[in-house]
mmCIF file of C-alpha atoms and ligand atoms in Angstrom:
data_model
loop_
_atom_site.group_PDB
_atom_site.id
_atom_site.type_symbol
_atom_site.label_atom_id
_atom_site.label_comp_id
_atom_site.label_asym_id
_atom_site.label_seq_id
_atom_site.Cartn_x
_atom_site.Cartn_y
_atom_site.Cartn_z
ATOM 1 C CA UNK A 1 21.515 -33.380 59.319
ATOM 2 C CA UNK A 2 19.060 -31.764 61.754
ATOM 3 C CA UNK A 3 15.633 -33.055 60.803
ATOM 4 C CA UNK A 4 12.887 -35.285 62.099
ATOM 5 C CA UNK A 5 13.121 -37.447 59.002
ATOM 6 C CA UNK A 6 14.479 -40.966 59.274
ATOM 7 C CA UNK A 7 16.949 -42.506 56.854
ATOM 8 C CA UNK A 8 16.246 -46.172 56.158
ATOM 9 C CA UNK A 9 19.288 -47.958 54.767
ATOM 10 C CA UNK A 10 18.416 -51.156 52.896
ATOM 11 C CA UNK A 11 20.936 -53.733 51.710
ATOM 12 C CA UNK A 12 20.723 -57.230 50.282
ATOM 13 C CA UNK A 13 22.600 -59.491 47.942
ATOM 14 C CA UNK A 14 21.388 -58.981 44.396
ATOM 15 C CA UNK A 15 18.499 -61.337 43.734
ATOM 16 C CA UNK A 16 16.990 -61.030 47.217
ATOM 17 C CA UNK A 17 14.152 -58.856 45.947
ATOM 18 C CA UNK A 18 15.285 -55.642 47.589
ATOM 19 C CA UNK A 19 14.263 -53.300 44.786
ATOM 20 C CA UNK A 20 10.765 -54.804 44.491
ATOM 21 C CA UNK A 21 10.280 -54.541 48.249
ATOM 22 C CA UNK A 22 11.385 -50.922 48.301
ATOM 23 C CA UNK A 23 9.088 -50.020 45.415
ATOM 24 C CA UNK A 24 6.156 -51.836 47.025
ATOM 25 C CA UNK A 25 6.606 -50.250 50.435
ATOM 26 C CA UNK A 26 6.762 -46.809 48.824
ATOM 27 C CA UNK A 27 3.421 -47.476 47.148
ATOM 28 C CA UNK A 28 1.951 -48.469 50.518
ATOM 29 C CA UNK A 29 3.334 -45.747 52.756
ATOM 30 C CA UNK A 30 3.187 -42.032 52.020
ATOM 31 C CA UNK A 31 6.091 -39.751 52.842
ATOM 32 C CA UNK A 32 8.879 -42.101 51.814
ATOM 33 C CA UNK A 33 11.433 -40.548 49.495
ATOM 34 C CA UNK A 34 13.876 -42.637 47.518
ATOM 35 C CA UNK A 35 17.440 -41.531 46.982
ATOM 36 C CA UNK A 36 18.462 -41.963 43.339
ATOM 37 C CA UNK A 37 22.166 -42.821 43.435
ATOM 38 C CA UNK A 38 24.925 -41.809 41.097
ATOM 39 C CA UNK A 39 26.742 -44.639 39.355
ATOM 40 C CA UNK A 40 29.493 -45.058 36.789
ATOM 41 C CA UNK A 41 28.021 -48.310 35.456
ATOM 42 C CA UNK A 42 26.138 -48.346 32.175
ATOM 43 C CA UNK A 43 22.333 -48.390 32.187
ATOM 44 C CA UNK A 44 20.652 -51.777 31.758
ATOM 45 C CA UNK A 45 17.827 -52.020 29.237
ATOM 46 C CA UNK A 46 14.843 -50.095 30.538
ATOM 47 C CA UNK A 47 16.757 -48.098 33.124
ATOM 48 C CA UNK A 48 16.104 -44.376 33.033
ATOM 49 C CA UNK A 49 18.598 -41.643 33.917
ATOM 50 C CA UNK A 50 17.337 -39.776 36.980
ATOM 51 C CA UNK A 51 14.854 -42.483 37.880
ATOM 52 C CA UNK A 52 16.896 -45.626 38.538
ATOM 53 C CA UNK A 53 20.273 -43.913 38.754
ATOM 54 C CA UNK A 54 22.123 -40.855 37.590
ATOM 55 C CA UNK A 55 24.504 -42.449 35.122
ATOM 56 C CA UNK A 56 27.758 -40.521 35.007
ATOM 57 C CA UNK A 57 31.308 -41.143 33.803
ATOM 58 C CA UNK A 58 34.189 -41.692 36.218
ATOM 59 C CA UNK A 59 35.490 -38.134 35.843
ATOM 60 C CA UNK A 60 32.130 -36.634 36.785
ATOM 61 C CA UNK A 61 31.826 -39.050 39.694
ATOM 62 C CA UNK A 62 35.286 -38.052 40.975
ATOM 63 C CA UNK A 63 34.387 -34.360 40.690
ATOM 64 C CA UNK A 64 31.156 -34.826 42.625
ATOM 65 C CA UNK A 65 33.067 -36.766 45.269
ATOM 66 C CA UNK A 66 35.721 -34.030 45.538
ATOM 67 C CA UNK A 67 32.935 -31.491 46.116
ATOM 68 C CA UNK A 68 31.591 -33.552 49.016
ATOM 69 C CA UNK A 69 28.379 -34.392 47.166
ATOM 70 C CA UNK A 70 28.256 -37.963 48.492
ATOM 71 C CA UNK A 71 27.091 -38.970 51.955
ATOM 72 C CA UNK A 72 28.633 -42.326 51.193
ATOM 73 C CA UNK A 73 30.149 -43.960 48.169
ATOM 74 C CA UNK A 74 31.540 -47.369 47.344
ATOM 75 C CA UNK A 75 32.961 -49.459 44.585
ATOM 76 C CA UNK A 76 30.631 -52.356 43.793
ATOM 77 C CA UNK A 77 31.254 -54.859 40.965
ATOM 78 C CA UNK A 78 34.101 -52.610 39.762
ATOM 79 C CA UNK A 79 31.859 -49.552 39.365
ATOM 80 C CA UNK A 80 31.353 -46.552 41.608
ATOM 81 C CA UNK A 81 28.090 -45.781 43.389
ATOM 82 C CA UNK A 82 27.250 -42.833 45.624
ATOM 83 C CA UNK A 83 24.359 -41.275 47.544
ATOM 84 C CA UNK A 84 23.657 -37.622 46.820
ATOM 85 C CA UNK A 85 23.863 -35.442 49.904
ATOM 86 C CA UNK A 86 21.846 -32.570 48.400
ATOM 87 C CA UNK A 87 19.082 -34.893 47.210
ATOM 88 C CA UNK A 88 18.717 -36.582 50.605
ATOM 89 C CA UNK A 89 18.791 -33.241 52.395
ATOM 90 C CA UNK A 90 16.080 -31.847 50.105
ATOM 91 C CA UNK A 91 13.799 -34.802 50.886
ATOM 92 C CA UNK A 92 14.418 -34.483 54.632
ATOM 93 C CA UNK A 93 13.730 -30.736 54.414
ATOM 94 C CA UNK A 94 10.452 -31.554 52.669
ATOM 95 C CA UNK A 95 9.483 -33.615 55.730
ATOM 96 C CA UNK A 96 10.033 -37.006 54.159
ATOM 97 C CA UNK A 97 11.796 -40.105 55.364
ATOM 98 C CA UNK A 98 14.340 -41.434 52.903
ATOM 99 C CA UNK A 99 15.237 -44.926 51.725
ATOM 100 C CA UNK A 100 18.808 -45.607 50.605
ATOM 101 C CA UNK A 101 19.252 -48.809 48.631
ATOM 102 C CA UNK A 102 22.987 -49.318 49.014
ATOM 103 C CA UNK A 103 25.589 -52.006 49.634
ATOM 104 C CA UNK A 104 27.190 -52.999 52.974
ATOM 105 C CA UNK A 105 30.180 -50.674 52.506
ATOM 106 C CA UNK A 106 27.896 -47.706 51.916
ATOM 107 C CA UNK A 107 25.711 -48.781 54.852
ATOM 108 C CA UNK A 108 28.764 -48.613 57.112
ATOM 109 C CA UNK A 109 29.574 -45.095 55.962
ATOM 110 C CA UNK A 110 25.936 -44.022 56.229
ATOM 111 C CA UNK A 111 25.778 -45.245 59.855
ATOM 112 C CA UNK A 112 28.841 -43.172 60.679
ATOM 113 C CA UNK A 113 27.598 -40.082 58.852
ATOM 114 C CA UNK A 114 24.019 -40.396 60.156
ATOM 115 C CA UNK A 115 23.934 -42.267 63.474
ATOM 116 C CA UNK A 116 20.126 -41.972 63.664
ATOM 117 C CA UNK A 117 19.575 -44.016 60.530
ATOM 118 C CA UNK A 118 17.945 -47.451 60.681
ATOM 119 C CA UNK A 119 19.375 -50.254 58.612
ATOM 120 C CA UNK A 120 17.598 -53.270 57.222
ATOM 121 C CA UNK A 121 19.126 -56.349 55.620
ATOM 122 C CA UNK A 122 17.053 -58.509 53.266
ATOM 123 C CA UNK A 123 17.879 -62.201 52.873
ATOM 124 C CA UNK A 124 16.661 -64.617 50.216
ATOM 125 C CA UNK A 125 15.003 -67.759 51.673
ATOM 126 C CA UNK A 126 17.692 -70.096 50.299
ATOM 127 C CA UNK A 127 20.791 -70.228 48.161
ATOM 128 C CA UNK A 128 18.822 -71.986 45.437
ATOM 129 C CA UNK A 129 16.197 -69.240 45.410
ATOM 130 C CA UNK A 130 18.944 -66.662 45.118
ATOM 131 C CA UNK A 131 20.452 -68.444 42.101
ATOM 132 C CA UNK A 132 17.053 -68.843 40.530
ATOM 133 C CA UNK A 133 16.219 -65.186 40.969
ATOM 134 C CA UNK A 134 19.562 -64.104 39.531
ATOM 135 C CA UNK A 135 18.972 -66.240 36.452
ATOM 136 C CA UNK A 136 15.363 -65.148 36.144
ATOM 137 C CA UNK A 137 16.454 -61.570 35.752
ATOM 138 C CA UNK A 138 17.890 -62.523 32.360
ATOM 139 C CA UNK A 139 19.918 -59.377 31.977
ATOM 140 C CA UNK A 140 23.390 -60.887 32.358
ATOM 141 C CA UNK A 141 25.415 -63.802 30.988
ATOM 142 C CA UNK A 142 26.542 -66.884 32.978
ATOM 143 C CA UNK A 143 29.937 -65.538 34.002
ATOM 144 C CA UNK A 144 28.346 -62.329 35.294
ATOM 145 C CA UNK A 145 25.834 -64.428 37.270
ATOM 146 C CA UNK A 146 28.630 -66.570 38.775
ATOM 147 C CA UNK A 147 30.432 -63.404 39.798
ATOM 148 C CA UNK A 148 27.258 -62.000 41.338
ATOM 149 C CA UNK A 149 26.743 -65.205 43.337
ATOM 150 C CA UNK A 150 30.221 -64.880 44.807
ATOM 151 C CA UNK A 151 29.522 -61.221 45.532
ATOM 152 C CA UNK A 152 26.204 -62.193 47.122
ATOM 153 C CA UNK A 153 28.035 -64.303 49.721
ATOM 154 C CA UNK A 154 30.289 -61.367 50.482
ATOM 155 C CA UNK A 155 27.284 -59.048 50.929
ATOM 156 C CA UNK A 156 25.435 -61.598 53.099
ATOM 157 C CA UNK A 157 28.456 -62.001 55.374
ATOM 158 C CA UNK A 158 27.743 -58.472 56.687
ATOM 159 C CA UNK A 159 24.133 -59.145 57.745
ATOM 160 C CA UNK A 160 25.018 -58.759 61.413
ATOM 161 C CA UNK A 161 25.896 -55.069 61.083
ATOM 162 C CA UNK A 162 22.245 -54.137 60.472
ATOM 163 C CA UNK A 163 19.425 -53.236 62.873
ATOM 164 C CA UNK A 164 16.802 -55.462 61.214
ATOM 165 C CA UNK A 165 16.875 -58.704 59.250
ATOM 166 C CA UNK A 166 14.008 -59.692 56.959
ATOM 167 C CA UNK A 167 13.803 -62.961 55.027
ATOM 168 C CA UNK A 168 12.071 -62.422 51.711
ATOM 169 C CA UNK A 169 10.399 -65.778 51.094
ATOM 170 C CA UNK A 170 6.800 -64.702 50.634
ATOM 171 C CA UNK A 171 6.846 -61.198 49.136
ATOM 172 C CA UNK A 172 3.657 -60.030 50.896
ATOM 173 C CA UNK A 173 4.923 -61.229 54.250
ATOM 174 C CA UNK A 174 8.298 -59.567 53.735
ATOM 175 C CA UNK A 175 6.499 -56.389 52.691
ATOM 176 C CA UNK A 176 4.372 -56.422 55.858
ATOM 177 C CA UNK A 177 7.531 -56.807 57.947
ATOM 178 C CA UNK A 178 9.353 -54.066 56.095
ATOM 179 C CA UNK A 179 6.359 -51.764 56.569
ATOM 180 C CA UNK A 180 6.305 -52.604 60.285
ATOM 181 C CA UNK A 181 9.980 -51.674 60.604
ATOM 182 C CA UNK A 182 9.371 -48.325 58.927
ATOM 183 C CA UNK A 183 6.275 -47.593 60.996
ATOM 184 C CA UNK A 184 8.103 -48.485 64.209
ATOM 185 C CA UNK A 185 11.029 -46.322 63.138
ATOM 186 C CA UNK A 186 8.659 -43.406 62.695
ATOM 187 C CA UNK A 187 7.410 -43.743 66.300
ATOM 188 C CA UNK A 188 10.865 -43.627 67.887
ATOM 189 C CA UNK A 189 11.190 -41.228 70.800
ATOM 190 C CA UNK A 190 14.048 -39.331 69.156
ATOM 191 C CA UNK A 191 11.659 -38.429 66.323
ATOM 192 C CA UNK A 192 8.374 -38.216 68.200
ATOM 193 C CA UNK A 193 9.548 -35.911 70.976
ATOM 194 C CA UNK A 194 10.155 -33.304 68.262
ATOM 195 C CA UNK A 195 7.143 -34.060 66.042
ATOM 196 C CA UNK A 196 4.726 -34.162 68.987
ATOM 197 C CA UNK A 197 6.291 -31.295 70.932
ATOM 198 C CA UNK A 198 3.195 -29.109 70.954
ATOM 199 C CA UNK A 199 0.908 -31.988 71.972
ATOM 200 C CA UNK A 200 3.274 -32.962 74.782
ATOM 201 C CA UNK A 201 3.544 -29.360 75.901
ATOM 202 C CA UNK A 202 -0.249 -29.013 75.975
ATOM 203 C CA UNK A 203 -0.705 -32.294 77.846
ATOM 204 C CA UNK A 204 1.854 -31.336 80.469
ATOM 205 C CA UNK A 205 0.634 -27.753 80.933
ATOM 206 C CA UNK A 206 -0.795 -26.714 84.279
ATOM 207 C CA UNK A 207 -4.181 -28.179 85.050
ATOM 208 C CA UNK A 208 -7.035 -26.361 83.295
ATOM 209 C CA UNK A 209 -10.527 -27.805 83.007
ATOM 210 C CA UNK A 210 -11.325 -28.039 79.284
ATOM 211 C CA UNK A 211 -14.874 -27.765 77.921
ATOM 212 C CA UNK A 212 -15.875 -28.922 74.477
ATOM 213 C CA UNK A 213 -16.879 -31.957 72.471
ATOM 214 C CA UNK A 214 -14.074 -32.241 69.926
ATOM 215 C CA UNK A 215 -11.927 -34.809 71.678
ATOM 216 C CA UNK A 216 -9.396 -35.356 68.894
HETATM 217 P P1 5GP B 1 23.074 -52.562 40.621
HETATM 218 O O1 5GP B 1 24.216 -52.176 39.733
HETATM 219 O O2 5GP B 1 22.702 -54.012 40.460
HETATM 220 O O3 5GP B 1 21.907 -51.635 40.451
HETATM 221 O O4 5GP B 1 23.565 -52.380 42.121
HETATM 222 C C1 5GP B 1 24.686 -53.041 42.589
HETATM 223 C C2 5GP B 1 24.844 -52.817 44.058
HETATM 224 O O5 5GP B 1 25.172 -51.461 44.314
HETATM 225 C C3 5GP B 1 23.591 -53.095 44.867
HETATM 226 O O6 5GP B 1 23.964 -53.800 46.048
HETATM 227 C C4 5GP B 1 23.099 -51.736 45.224
HETATM 228 O O7 5GP B 1 22.379 -51.724 46.430
HETATM 229 C C5 5GP B 1 24.398 -50.982 45.376
HETATM 230 N N1 5GP B 1 24.207 -49.543 45.285
HETATM 231 C C6 5GP B 1 23.339 -48.856 44.507
HETATM 232 N N2 5GP B 1 23.448 -47.549 44.722
HETATM 233 C C7 5GP B 1 24.391 -47.383 45.673
HETATM 234 C C8 5GP B 1 24.941 -46.237 46.348
HETATM 235 O O8 5GP B 1 24.584 -45.087 46.120
HETATM 236 N N3 5GP B 1 25.908 -46.499 47.264
HETATM 237 C C9 5GP B 1 26.342 -47.748 47.551
HETATM 238 N N4 5GP B 1 27.275 -47.879 48.483
HETATM 239 N N5 5GP B 1 25.851 -48.836 46.948
HETATM 240 C C10 5GP B 1 24.889 -48.660 46.017
#
């Protein structure tokens, strides 16, 4: 994908506050697109098709996969999830950076497919906080929560594969850190040498004495 846009891959165990952080950082920073994934799981109450996910059946998912529509895909909690290639490309073409909220398996594939991406792992401040947050969500029964806790450990065990690690204890603090990561990512030389090409060219041009008062 030839573009100056940056892909930010964000993973966390469920209950670490990843979705809230992503939503909050998008409200703070302009130019951040969000990739709406495809999934075969059923919508939870309040979830909207095309906003939270594209909810599709397994046959449709398999067809999309066969057509190469996914940059990455993975099976999570027994359901399939995938990132839309065309959607991400459209956002990059529109000059945006893109956030992918995906699991560790998808993050691995995304790193291979897009070596320039930056990946961020979000941790809860404690195991107790994680349990509390999973219960607080109130959308699943006890056995589903127990399963998610076991899955959370599995997800956390891959923290070391990521570029950045943020502990989400205080939400505002975690948000500041997440914003800092994105802002720093946007100033990387690989991106800036292209975005600032004309400025750099002008600054390095042969010496000419400039006259004028507009210094910006
Ligand atoms: P949930 O069903 O709770 O919304 O998400 C379950 C897990 O699937 C989360 O870890 C979430 O980040 C991950 N996930 C959501 N969309 C995708 C995707 O497109 N690809 C991959 N690999 N994981 C995803």
